[in-house]
PDB file of C-alpha atoms and ligand atoms in Angstrom:
ATOM      1  CA  MET A 251       0.000   0.000   0.000  1.00 89.00           C
ATOM      2  CA  GLN A 252       2.014   2.938  -1.292  1.00 94.00           C
ATOM      3  CA  LEU A 253      -0.434   5.671  -0.284  1.00 97.00           C
ATOM      4  CA  GLU A 254      -1.700   4.514   3.087  1.00 95.00           C
ATOM      5  CA  HIS A 255      -2.378   7.501   5.377  1.00 93.00           C
ATOM      6  CA  HIS A 256      -2.662   9.808   2.371  1.00 98.00           C
ATOM      7  CA  THR A 257      -5.565  11.911   1.156  1.00 98.00           C
ATOM      8  CA  ALA A 258      -5.495  12.777  -2.534  1.00 98.00           C
ATOM      9  CA  LEU A 259      -7.438  15.420  -4.419  1.00 98.00           C
ATOM     10  CA  ILE A 260      -7.617  14.674  -8.127  1.00 98.00           C
ATOM     11  CA  THR A 261      -8.954  17.378 -10.424  1.00 98.00           C
ATOM     12  CA  GLY A 262     -10.684  16.102 -13.536  1.00 98.00           C
ATOM     13  CA  GLY A 263     -11.029  12.818 -11.654  1.00 98.00           C
ATOM     14  CA  GLY A 264     -14.265  11.928 -13.409  1.00 98.00           C
ATOM     15  CA  SER A 265     -12.761  10.718 -16.689  1.00 98.00           C
ATOM     16  CA  GLY A 266      -9.743   9.306 -18.508  1.00 98.00           C
ATOM     17  CA  ILE A 267      -6.395   9.766 -16.783  1.00 98.00           C
ATOM     18  CA  GLY A 268      -7.946  11.344 -13.671  1.00 98.00           C
ATOM     19  CA  ARG A 269     -10.327   8.418 -13.253  1.00 98.00           C
ATOM     20  CA  ALA A 270      -7.563   5.818 -13.686  1.00 98.00           C
ATOM     21  CA  THR A 271      -5.399   7.723 -11.186  1.00 98.00           C
ATOM     22  CA  ALA A 272      -8.238   7.939  -8.656  1.00 98.00           C
ATOM     23  CA  LEU A 273      -8.851   4.170  -8.911  1.00 98.00           C
ATOM     24  CA  ARG A 274      -5.127   3.375  -8.659  1.00 98.00           C
ATOM     25  CA  PHE A 275      -4.533   5.671  -5.679  1.00 98.00           C
ATOM     26  CA  ALA A 276      -7.553   4.274  -3.832  1.00 98.00           C
ATOM     27  CA  GLY A 277      -6.242   0.755  -4.475  1.00 98.00           C
ATOM     28  CA  GLU A 278      -2.999   1.828  -2.801  1.00 98.00           C
ATOM     29  CA  GLY A 279      -4.826   2.939   0.336  1.00 98.00           C
ATOM     30  CA  ALA A 280      -5.404   6.656  -0.288  1.00 98.00           C
ATOM     31  CA  ALA A 281      -8.677   8.383   0.485  1.00 98.00           C
ATOM     32  CA  VAL A 282      -9.562  10.092  -2.771  1.00 98.00           C
ATOM     33  CA  ALA A 283     -11.502  13.284  -3.460  1.00 98.00           C
ATOM     34  CA  VAL A 284     -12.733  13.084  -7.054  1.00 98.00           C
ATOM     35  CA  PHE A 285     -13.100  16.698  -8.196  1.00 98.00           C
ATOM     36  CA  ASP A 286     -14.723  17.342 -11.567  1.00 98.00           C
ATOM     37  CA  ARG A 287     -16.943  19.910 -13.210  1.00 98.00           C
ATOM     38  CA  HIS A 288     -19.252  17.045 -14.176  1.00 98.00           C
ATOM     39  CA  GLU A 289     -20.964  15.915 -11.010  1.00 98.00           C
ATOM     40  CA  THR A 290     -22.290  12.639 -12.426  1.00 98.00           C
ATOM     41  CA  ALA A 291     -18.795  11.667 -13.591  1.00 98.00           C
ATOM     42  CA  ALA A 292     -17.282  12.452 -10.173  1.00 98.00           C
ATOM     43  CA  ARG A 293     -20.052  10.460  -8.480  1.00 98.00           C
ATOM     44  CA  ALA A 294     -19.563   7.487 -10.785  1.00 98.00           C
ATOM     45  CA  VAL A 295     -15.818   7.280 -10.095  1.00 98.00           C
ATOM     46  CA  ALA A 296     -16.238   7.733  -6.327  1.00 98.00           C
ATOM     47  CA  GLY A 297     -18.913   5.009  -6.491  1.00 98.00           C
ATOM     48  CA  GLU A 298     -16.541   2.650  -8.338  1.00 98.00           C
ATOM     49  CA  ILE A 299     -13.901   3.183  -5.660  1.00 98.00           C
ATOM     50  CA  GLU A 300     -16.336   2.573  -2.812  1.00 98.00           C
ATOM     51  CA  ALA A 301     -17.742  -0.520  -4.525  1.00 98.00           C
ATOM     52  CA  ALA A 302     -14.180  -1.893  -4.595  1.00 97.00           C
ATOM     53  CA  GLY A 303     -13.843  -1.242  -0.840  1.00 97.00           C
ATOM     54  CA  GLY A 304     -11.917   2.046  -1.094  1.00 98.00           C
ATOM     55  CA  ARG A 305     -12.537   5.486   0.355  1.00 98.00           C
ATOM     56  CA  ALA A 306     -13.690   8.298  -1.930  1.00 98.00           C
ATOM     57  CA  MET A 307     -15.902  11.347  -2.154  1.00 98.00           C
ATOM     58  CA  PRO A 308     -17.214  13.114  -5.259  1.00 98.00           C
ATOM     59  CA  LEU A 309     -16.832  16.891  -5.473  1.00 98.00           C
ATOM     60  CA  GLN A 310     -18.387  19.024  -8.173  1.00 98.00           C
ATOM     61  CA  GLY A 311     -16.408  22.144  -9.027  1.00 98.00           C
ATOM     62  CA  ASP A 312     -14.415  24.072 -11.578  1.00 98.00           C
ATOM     63  CA  VAL A 313     -10.638  24.525 -11.515  1.00 98.00           C
ATOM     64  CA  THR A 314     -11.018  28.108 -12.736  1.00 98.00           C
ATOM     65  CA  ASP A 315     -12.910  28.952  -9.546  1.00 98.00           C
ATOM     66  CA  LEU A 316     -10.752  29.291  -6.424  1.00 98.00           C
ATOM     67  CA  VAL A 317     -13.795  29.334  -4.140  1.00 98.00           C
ATOM     68  CA  SER A 318     -14.973  25.942  -5.392  1.00 97.00           C
ATOM     69  CA  LEU A 319     -11.452  24.519  -5.022  1.00 98.00           C
ATOM     70  CA  GLU A 320     -11.065  25.874  -1.479  1.00 98.00           C
ATOM     71  CA  GLY A 321     -14.483  24.447  -0.602  1.00 98.00           C
ATOM     72  CA  ALA A 322     -13.410  21.070  -1.982  1.00 98.00           C
ATOM     73  CA  VAL A 323     -10.176  21.107   0.024  1.00 98.00           C
ATOM     74  CA  ALA A 324     -12.093  21.974   3.211  1.00 98.00           C
ATOM     75  CA  ALA A 325     -14.713  19.259   2.602  1.00 98.00           C
ATOM     76  CA  THR A 326     -11.985  16.698   1.912  1.00 98.00           C
ATOM     77  CA  HIS A 327     -10.107  17.689   5.078  1.00 98.00           C
ATOM     78  CA  GLU A 328     -13.262  17.366   7.151  1.00 98.00           C
ATOM     79  CA  ARG A 329     -14.046  13.882   5.826  1.00 98.00           C
ATOM     80  CA  PHE A 330     -10.583  12.328   5.389  1.00 98.00           C
ATOM     81  CA  GLY A 331      -7.984  14.647   6.965  1.00 97.00           C
ATOM     82  CA  PRO A 332      -5.607  17.106   5.290  1.00 97.00           C
ATOM     83  CA  VAL A 333      -4.969  16.801   1.559  1.00 98.00           C
ATOM     84  CA  SER A 334      -1.437  15.395   1.199  1.00 98.00           C
ATOM     85  CA  VAL A 335      -1.501  14.729  -2.561  1.00 98.00           C
ATOM     86  CA  LEU A 336      -2.809  16.904  -5.380  1.00 98.00           C
ATOM     87  CA  VAL A 337      -3.023  15.639  -8.931  1.00 98.00           C
ATOM     88  CA  ALA A 338      -3.683  18.749 -11.027  1.00 99.00           C
ATOM     89  CA  ASN A 339      -5.071  16.949 -14.043  1.00 98.00           C
ATOM     90  CA  ALA A 340      -8.223  18.716 -15.284  1.00 98.00           C
ATOM     91  CA  ALA A 341      -7.936  20.219 -18.749  1.00 98.00           C
ATOM     92  CA  ILE A 342      -9.649  20.711 -22.064  1.00 97.00           C
ATOM     93  CA  SER A 343      -8.079  20.699 -25.493  1.00 94.00           C
ATOM     94  CA  GLU A 344      -9.360  23.419 -27.798  1.00 92.00           C
ATOM     95  CA  GLY A 345      -7.964  25.597 -30.525  1.00 88.00           C
ATOM     96  CA  ASP A 346      -5.194  25.335 -33.060  1.00 92.00           C
ATOM     97  CA  ASP A 347      -3.899  27.849 -35.650  1.00 94.00           C
ATOM     98  CA  PRO A 348      -3.590  31.354 -34.086  1.00 95.00           C
ATOM     99  CA  LEU A 349      -4.797  32.841 -37.383  1.00 95.00           C
ATOM    100  CA  THR A 350      -8.175  31.182 -37.114  1.00 96.00           C
ATOM    101  CA  ILE A 351      -8.973  30.783 -33.421  1.00 96.00           C
ATOM    102  CA  SER A 352     -10.754  33.475 -31.431  1.00 97.00           C
ATOM    103  CA  GLU A 353      -9.441  35.273 -28.369  1.00 97.00           C
ATOM    104  CA  GLU A 354     -12.246  33.578 -26.436  1.00 97.00           C
ATOM    105  CA  THR A 355     -10.915  30.124 -27.375  1.00 97.00           C
ATOM    106  CA  TRP A 356      -7.414  31.168 -26.326  1.00 98.00           C
ATOM    107  CA  ASP A 357      -8.622  32.600 -23.010  1.00 98.00           C
ATOM    108  CA  ARG A 358     -10.898  29.648 -22.167  1.00 98.00           C
ATOM    109  CA  THR A 359      -8.202  27.075 -22.868  1.00 98.00           C
ATOM    110  CA  VAL A 360      -5.340  28.845 -21.103  1.00 98.00           C
ATOM    111  CA  ASN A 361      -7.640  29.602 -18.185  1.00 98.00           C
ATOM    112  CA  ILE A 362      -8.508  25.958 -17.570  1.00 98.00           C
ATOM    113  CA  VAL A 363      -5.200  24.359 -18.546  1.00 98.00           C
ATOM    114  CA  LEU A 364      -2.752  26.745 -16.837  1.00 98.00           C
ATOM    115  CA  LYS A 365      -4.649  28.939 -14.389  1.00 98.00           C
ATOM    116  CA  GLY A 366      -6.500  25.820 -13.229  1.00 98.00           C
ATOM    117  CA  VAL A 367      -3.204  24.330 -12.025  1.00 99.00           C
ATOM    118  CA  PHE A 368      -2.204  27.586 -10.325  1.00 98.00           C
ATOM    119  CA  LEU A 369      -5.546  27.769  -8.482  1.00 98.00           C
ATOM    120  CA  SER A 370      -5.523  24.075  -7.558  1.00 99.00           C
ATOM    121  CA  ALA A 371      -2.053  24.473  -6.038  1.00 98.00           C
ATOM    122  CA  LYS A 372      -3.110  27.688  -4.302  1.00 98.00           C
ATOM    123  CA  ALA A 373      -6.027  25.849  -2.686  1.00 98.00           C
ATOM    124  CA  VAL A 374      -4.000  22.912  -1.299  1.00 98.00           C
ATOM    125  CA  LEU A 375      -0.756  24.674  -0.350  1.00 98.00           C
ATOM    126  CA  PRO A 376      -1.846  26.237   2.973  1.00 98.00           C
ATOM    127  CA  GLY A 377      -2.866  22.825   4.365  1.00 98.00           C
ATOM    128  CA  MET A 378       0.286  21.154   3.039  1.00 98.00           C
ATOM    129  CA  ILE A 379       2.485  23.861   4.552  1.00 98.00           C
ATOM    130  CA  GLU A 380       0.686  23.484   7.868  1.00 97.00           C
ATOM    131  CA  SER A 381       1.195  19.730   7.954  1.00 97.00           C
ATOM    132  CA  GLY A 382       4.736  19.996   6.605  1.00 97.00           C
ATOM    133  CA  ARG A 383       4.230  17.486   3.806  1.00 97.00           C
ATOM    134  CA  GLY A 384       2.681  17.328   0.383  1.00 98.00           C
ATOM    135  CA  ALA A 385       3.130  15.950  -3.104  1.00 98.00           C
ATOM    136  CA  ILE A 386       1.816  17.818  -6.111  1.00 98.00           C
ATOM    137  CA  VAL A 387       1.691  16.045  -9.461  1.00 98.00           C
ATOM    138  CA  THR A 388       0.782  18.201 -12.422  1.00 99.00           C
ATOM    139  CA  ILE A 389      -0.182  16.885 -15.831  1.00 98.00           C
ATOM    140  CA  SER A 390       1.413  18.676 -18.767  1.00 98.00           C
ATOM    141  CA  SER A 391       1.815  17.079 -22.203  1.00 98.00           C
ATOM    142  CA  VAL A 392       4.361  16.413 -24.910  1.00 98.00           C
ATOM    143  CA  ASN A 393       2.593  19.399 -26.501  1.00 98.00           C
ATOM    144  CA  GLY A 394       4.185  21.581 -23.817  1.00 98.00           C
ATOM    145  CA  GLN A 395       7.680  20.635 -24.963  1.00 96.00           C
ATOM    146  CA  THR A 396       7.736  21.067 -28.712  1.00 96.00           C
ATOM    147  CA  GLY A 397       5.807  22.545 -31.602  1.00 96.00           C
ATOM    148  CA  ILE A 398       3.068  20.112 -32.602  1.00 93.00           C
ATOM    149  CA  GLY A 399       0.131  22.506 -32.944  1.00 95.00           C
ATOM    150  CA  GLU A 400      -2.879  23.158 -30.704  1.00 96.00           C
ATOM    151  CA  GLU A 401      -1.272  26.450 -29.734  1.00 97.00           C
ATOM    152  CA  PRO A 402      -3.355  27.613 -26.747  1.00 98.00           C
ATOM    153  CA  TYR A 403      -3.321  24.156 -25.176  1.00 98.00           C
ATOM    154  CA  SER A 404       0.374  23.624 -25.892  1.00 98.00           C
ATOM    155  CA  ALA A 405       1.481  27.044 -24.647  1.00 98.00           C
ATOM    156  CA  ALA A 406      -0.523  26.531 -21.464  1.00 98.00           C
ATOM    157  CA  LYS A 407       1.015  23.060 -20.998  1.00 98.00           C
ATOM    158  CA  ALA A 408       4.497  24.601 -21.338  1.00 98.00           C
ATOM    159  CA  GLY A 409       3.434  27.006 -18.587  1.00 98.00           C
ATOM    160  CA  VAL A 410       2.406  24.072 -16.400  1.00 98.00           C
ATOM    161  CA  ILE A 411       5.982  22.743 -16.567  1.00 98.00           C
ATOM    162  CA  ASN A 412       7.463  26.045 -15.423  1.00 98.00           C
ATOM    163  CA  LEU A 413       4.853  26.526 -12.721  1.00 98.00           C
ATOM    164  CA  THR A 414       5.629  23.053 -11.381  1.00 99.00           C
ATOM    165  CA  GLN A 415       9.354  23.821 -11.271  1.00 98.00           C
ATOM    166  CA  ASN A 416       8.682  27.009  -9.322  1.00 98.00           C
ATOM    167  CA  LEU A 417       6.359  25.205  -6.908  1.00 98.00           C
ATOM    168  CA  ALA A 418       9.151  22.678  -6.355  1.00 98.00           C
ATOM    169  CA  THR A 419      11.819  25.251  -5.566  1.00 98.00           C
ATOM    170  CA  ARG A 420       9.624  27.600  -3.578  1.00 98.00           C
ATOM    171  CA  TYR A 421       7.931  24.981  -1.396  1.00 98.00           C
ATOM    172  CA  GLY A 422      10.587  22.250  -1.206  1.00 98.00           C
ATOM    173  CA  PRO A 423      11.879  23.750   2.054  1.00 98.00           C
ATOM    174  CA  LYS A 424       8.349  23.315   3.493  1.00 98.00           C
ATOM    175  CA  GLY A 425       8.349  19.569   2.776  1.00 98.00           C
ATOM    176  CA  ILE A 426       6.335  19.804  -0.416  1.00 98.00           C
ATOM    177  CA  ARG A 427       7.380  18.099  -3.660  1.00 98.00           C
ATOM    178  CA  ALA A 428       6.035  19.109  -7.077  1.00 98.00           C
ATOM    179  CA  ASN A 429       6.582  17.063 -10.214  1.00 99.00           C
ATOM    180  CA  CYS A 430       5.134  17.074 -13.688  1.00 98.00           C
ATOM    181  CA  ILE A 431       4.088  14.269 -16.021  1.00 98.00           C
ATOM    182  CA  ALA A 432       4.144  14.927 -19.761  1.00 98.00           C
ATOM    183  CA  PRO A 433       2.003  12.263 -21.413  1.00 98.00           C
ATOM    184  CA  GLY A 434       1.990  11.430 -25.088  1.00 98.00           C
ATOM    185  CA  THR A 435      -1.227  10.372 -26.808  1.00 98.00           C
ATOM    186  CA  VAL A 436      -3.486   8.561 -24.365  1.00 98.00           C
ATOM    187  CA  GLN A 437      -6.766   6.913 -25.350  1.00 97.00           C
ATOM    188  CA  THR A 438      -9.316   8.851 -23.304  1.00 97.00           C
ATOM    189  CA  PRO A 439     -12.624  10.658 -23.881  1.00 94.00           C
ATOM    190  CA  ILE A 440     -10.732  13.929 -24.593  1.00 93.00           C
ATOM    191  CA  TRP A 441     -10.226  12.376 -28.060  1.00 93.00           C
ATOM    192  CA  HIS A 442     -13.880  11.405 -28.650  1.00 92.00           C
ATOM    193  CA  GLU A 443     -14.677  14.220 -31.060  1.00 90.00           C
ATOM    194  CA  ARG A 444     -11.537  13.638 -33.138  1.00 90.00           C
ATOM    195  CA  VAL A 445     -12.070   9.876 -33.215  1.00 93.00           C
ATOM    196  CA  ASP A 446     -15.636  10.447 -34.438  1.00 94.00           C
ATOM    197  CA  ARG A 447     -14.264  12.592 -37.270  1.00 94.00           C
ATOM    198  CA  ASP A 448     -11.278  10.355 -37.964  1.00 94.00           C
ATOM    199  CA  PRO A 449     -11.678   6.784 -36.651  1.00 94.00           C
ATOM    200  CA  ALA A 450      -8.155   5.727 -37.736  1.00 94.00           C
ATOM    201  CA  VAL A 451      -6.399   8.501 -35.816  1.00 95.00           C
ATOM    202  CA  PHE A 452      -4.879   6.313 -33.057  1.00 95.00           C
ATOM    203  CA  GLU A 453      -3.718   3.696 -35.532  1.00 94.00           C
ATOM    204  CA  ARG A 454      -1.922   6.391 -37.572  1.00 95.00           C
ATOM    205  CA  ILE A 455      -0.438   8.164 -34.574  1.00 94.00           C
ATOM    206  CA  ALA A 456       0.793   4.889 -33.052  1.00 96.00           C
ATOM    207  CA  ARG A 457       3.346   4.580 -35.885  1.00 94.00           C
ATOM    208  CA  TRP A 458       5.232   7.581 -34.470  1.00 94.00           C
ATOM    209  CA  TYR A 459       5.715   5.900 -31.107  1.00 96.00           C
ATOM    210  CA  PRO A 460       8.907   3.872 -30.633  1.00 96.00           C
ATOM    211  CA  LEU A 461       6.944   1.515 -28.379  1.00 97.00           C
ATOM    212  CA  GLY A 462       4.415   0.993 -31.153  1.00 96.00           C
ATOM    213  CA  ARG A 463       1.228   2.019 -29.430  1.00 97.00           C
ATOM    214  CA  VAL A 464      -0.567   4.991 -27.914  1.00 98.00           C
ATOM    215  CA  GLY A 465      -0.959   5.137 -24.142  1.00 98.00           C
ATOM    216  CA  GLN A 466      -3.713   3.986 -21.849  1.00 98.00           C
ATOM    217  CA  PRO A 467      -4.861   6.003 -18.804  1.00 98.00           C
ATOM    218  CA  GLU A 468      -3.312   3.380 -16.516  1.00 98.00           C
ATOM    219  CA  ASP A 469       0.153   4.134 -17.991  1.00 98.00           C
ATOM    220  CA  ILE A 470      -0.130   7.656 -16.610  1.00 98.00           C
ATOM    221  CA  ALA A 471      -1.736   6.566 -13.329  1.00 98.00           C
ATOM    222  CA  SER A 472       1.315   4.359 -12.589  1.00 98.00           C
ATOM    223  CA  ALA A 473       3.681   7.308 -13.063  1.00 98.00           C
ATOM    224  CA  ALA A 474       1.468   9.554 -10.924  1.00 98.00           C
ATOM    225  CA  LEU A 475       1.484   6.914  -8.187  1.00 98.00           C
ATOM    226  CA  PHE A 476       5.276   6.779  -8.210  1.00 98.00           C
ATOM    227  CA  LEU A 477       5.667  10.573  -8.065  1.00 98.00           C
ATOM    228  CA  ALA A 478       3.042  10.931  -5.319  1.00 98.00           C
ATOM    229  CA  SER A 479       4.512   8.166  -3.162  1.00 97.00           C
ATOM    230  CA  ASP A 480       7.481   8.080  -0.805  1.00 96.00           C
ATOM    231  CA  GLU A 481       9.334   6.082  -3.481  1.00 96.00           C
ATOM    232  CA  ALA A 482       9.929   9.526  -5.041  1.00 98.00           C
ATOM    233  CA  ALA A 483      10.935  11.175  -1.733  1.00 97.00           C
ATOM    234  CA  TRP A 484      13.999  12.898  -3.261  1.00 98.00           C
ATOM    235  CA  ILE A 485      12.429  13.799  -6.584  1.00 98.00           C
ATOM    236  CA  THR A 486      11.042  17.264  -7.076  1.00 98.00           C
ATOM    237  CA  GLY A 487      10.827  19.659 -10.003  1.00 98.00           C
ATOM    238  CA  ALA A 488      11.102  16.757 -12.444  1.00 98.00           C
ATOM    239  CA  VAL A 489       9.329  16.458 -15.769  1.00 98.00           C
ATOM    240  CA  LEU A 490       8.629  12.816 -16.511  1.00 98.00           C
ATOM    241  CA  ASN A 491       7.757  11.991 -20.105  1.00 98.00           C
ATOM    242  CA  VAL A 492       5.305   9.110 -20.147  1.00 98.00           C
ATOM    243  CA  ASP A 493       5.034   8.946 -23.884  1.00 98.00           C
ATOM    244  CA  GLY A 494       6.113   5.591 -25.301  1.00 98.00           C
ATOM    245  CA  GLY A 495       9.363   7.251 -26.395  1.00 98.00           C
ATOM    246  CA  LEU A 496       7.814   9.944 -28.616  1.00 97.00           C
ATOM    247  CA  MET A 497      10.087  12.710 -27.308  1.00 97.00           C
ATOM    248  CA  ALA A 498      13.235  10.583 -27.342  1.00 96.00           C
ATOM    249  CA  GLY A 499      14.145  11.581 -30.872  1.00 92.00           C
ATOM    250  CA  ILE A 500      13.070  12.101 -34.445  1.00 87.00           C
ATOM    251  CA  PRO A 501      13.731   8.729 -36.114  1.00 84.00           C
ATOM    252  CA  HIS A 502      12.469   9.903 -39.517  1.00 82.00           C
ATOM    253  CA  PHE A 503      15.065  12.681 -39.473  1.00 83.00           C
ATOM    254  CA  GLY A 504      17.734  10.104 -38.651  1.00 84.00           C
ATOM    255  CA  THR A 505      16.635   7.988 -41.611  1.00 86.00           C
ATOM    256  CA  GLU A 506      16.952  11.023 -43.924  1.00 86.00           C
ATOM    257  CA  LEU A 507      20.455  11.707 -42.533  1.00 85.00           C
ATOM    258  CA  THR A 508      21.790   8.249 -43.071  1.00 86.00           C
ATOM    259  CA  GLY A 509      19.969   7.803 -46.392  1.00 77.00           C
TER     260      GLY A 509
HETATM  261  N1  NAD B 727      -5.434  12.019 -23.559  1.00 94.43           N
HETATM  262  C1  NAD B 727      -4.275  12.480 -24.061  1.00 94.43           C
HETATM  263  O1  NAD B 727      -3.865  12.130 -25.187  1.00 94.43           O
HETATM  264  C2  NAD B 727      -3.443  13.434 -23.235  1.00 94.43           C
HETATM  265  C3  NAD B 727      -2.120  13.687 -23.668  1.00 94.43           C
HETATM  266  C4  NAD B 727      -1.332  14.563 -22.930  1.00 94.43           C
HETATM  267  C5  NAD B 727      -1.864  15.172 -21.801  1.00 94.43           C
HETATM  268  N2  NAD B 727      -3.156  14.914 -21.406  1.00 94.43           N
HETATM  269  C6  NAD B 727      -3.643  15.586 -20.224  1.00 94.43           C
HETATM  270  O2  NAD B 727      -4.133  14.634 -19.295  1.00 94.43           O
HETATM  271  C7  NAD B 727      -5.122  15.253 -18.473  1.00 94.43           C
HETATM  272  C8  NAD B 727      -6.368  14.411 -18.443  1.00 94.43           C
HETATM  273  O3  NAD B 727      -6.921  14.350 -19.744  1.00 94.43           O
HETATM  274  P1  NAD B 727      -7.811  13.143 -20.268  1.00 94.43           P
HETATM  275  O4  NAD B 727      -7.229  12.729 -21.551  1.00 94.43           O
HETATM  276  O5  NAD B 727      -8.003  12.154 -19.189  1.00 94.43           O
HETATM  277  O6  NAD B 727      -9.157  13.935 -20.608  1.00 94.43           O
HETATM  278  P2  NAD B 727     -10.687  13.682 -20.229  1.00 94.43           P
HETATM  279  O7  NAD B 727     -11.458  14.641 -21.061  1.00 94.43           O
HETATM  280  O8  NAD B 727     -11.009  12.230 -20.327  1.00 94.43           O
HETATM  281  O9  NAD B 727     -10.748  14.096 -18.703  1.00 94.43           O
HETATM  282  C9  NAD B 727     -10.628  15.430 -18.284  1.00 94.43           C
HETATM  283  C10 NAD B 727     -11.551  15.648 -17.094  1.00 94.43           C
HETATM  284  O10 NAD B 727     -11.350  17.001 -16.654  1.00 94.43           O
HETATM  285  C11 NAD B 727     -12.616  17.559 -16.363  1.00 94.43           C
HETATM  286  N3  NAD B 727     -12.542  19.010 -16.487  1.00 94.43           N
HETATM  287  C12 NAD B 727     -12.352  19.737 -17.629  1.00 94.43           C
HETATM  288  N4  NAD B 727     -12.373  21.042 -17.362  1.00 94.43           N
HETATM  289  C13 NAD B 727     -12.585  21.157 -16.026  1.00 94.43           C
HETATM  290  C14 NAD B 727     -12.711  22.258 -15.165  1.00 94.43           C
HETATM  291  N5  NAD B 727     -12.664  23.511 -15.619  1.00 94.43           N
HETATM  292  N6  NAD B 727     -12.890  22.031 -13.848  1.00 94.43           N
HETATM  293  C15 NAD B 727     -12.982  20.758 -13.373  1.00 94.43           C
HETATM  294  N7  NAD B 727     -12.889  19.675 -14.151  1.00 94.43           N
HETATM  295  C16 NAD B 727     -12.696  19.871 -15.460  1.00 94.43           C
HETATM  296  C17 NAD B 727     -13.557  16.945 -17.380  1.00 94.43           C
HETATM  297  O11 NAD B 727     -14.912  17.035 -16.967  1.00 94.43           O
HETATM  298  C18 NAD B 727     -13.035  15.512 -17.457  1.00 94.43           C
HETATM  299  O12 NAD B 727     -13.685  14.692 -16.517  1.00 94.43           O
HETATM  300  C19 NAD B 727      -5.321  16.654 -19.052  1.00 94.43           C
HETATM  301  O13 NAD B 727      -4.515  17.566 -18.343  1.00 94.43           O
HETATM  302  C20 NAD B 727      -4.823  16.510 -20.472  1.00 94.43           C
HETATM  303  O14 NAD B 727      -4.434  17.727 -21.036  1.00 94.43           O
HETATM  304  C21 NAD B 727      -3.956  14.054 -22.103  1.00 94.43           C
END
């Protein structure tokens, strides 16, 4: 049980990577607060955890709203004790070419993807500082590390990396670790619309991955578990690519070079 005596708040816990992480953490003994803007999704995941004998509570709220986050942290504390782990995972993926997207699309995306992490950290930090321990795991993306389109999302994900590094240096002396996971393509509902338009998308994308497949939510949950647990006690400010090797190199460029 790697997370016994821990209470975890997982934003966007109602779907995809957040859901898999909530289930995994609960299986490792953590009490889990499943925070999501979709109440039914949060309820369903908390219900799954309880049905498996774990401890969980659903919390409806929005990561762009500090009041709802602070309320969630207080409710979690009251039920399970102080929040010792935050997984700042909630995000949307909208917008692409700056020439065609609106300012509203830019603002909405950056607000959820980047400001949402800032506000989530802001809500949990006072309690973590008071108890002298905490692990924050943020979810960025390979999009935050190189130019592969989706500009508002990608720029915000790059910001998540820097914010995590600053959380690590600023709050390390208070016993708080902050690390970032940068996933590659993971088969989750965030892709539903694109898969509807283009059913072969995963099959095509998989060819770019040295490990020959796209990721599953559980691949990311395992990394989040490691970074949240005491196994990572001396790791902070790290960016862990969990991407089947996508960012390891550009093999097609190498092929061109060698002919
Ligand atoms: N799936 C991928 O290919 C992929 C790749 C790299 C990074 N990521 C990142 O992983 C994280 C999880 O994504 P996913 O693929 O599981 O997506 P998902 O759509 O399955 O889950 C995201 C969850 O976040 C919730 N959410 C969205 N906006 C919110 C808000 N304002 N407040 C509260 N909750 C909100 C949604 O309701 C949903 O339950 C995101 O940060 C995403 O950017 C995903």
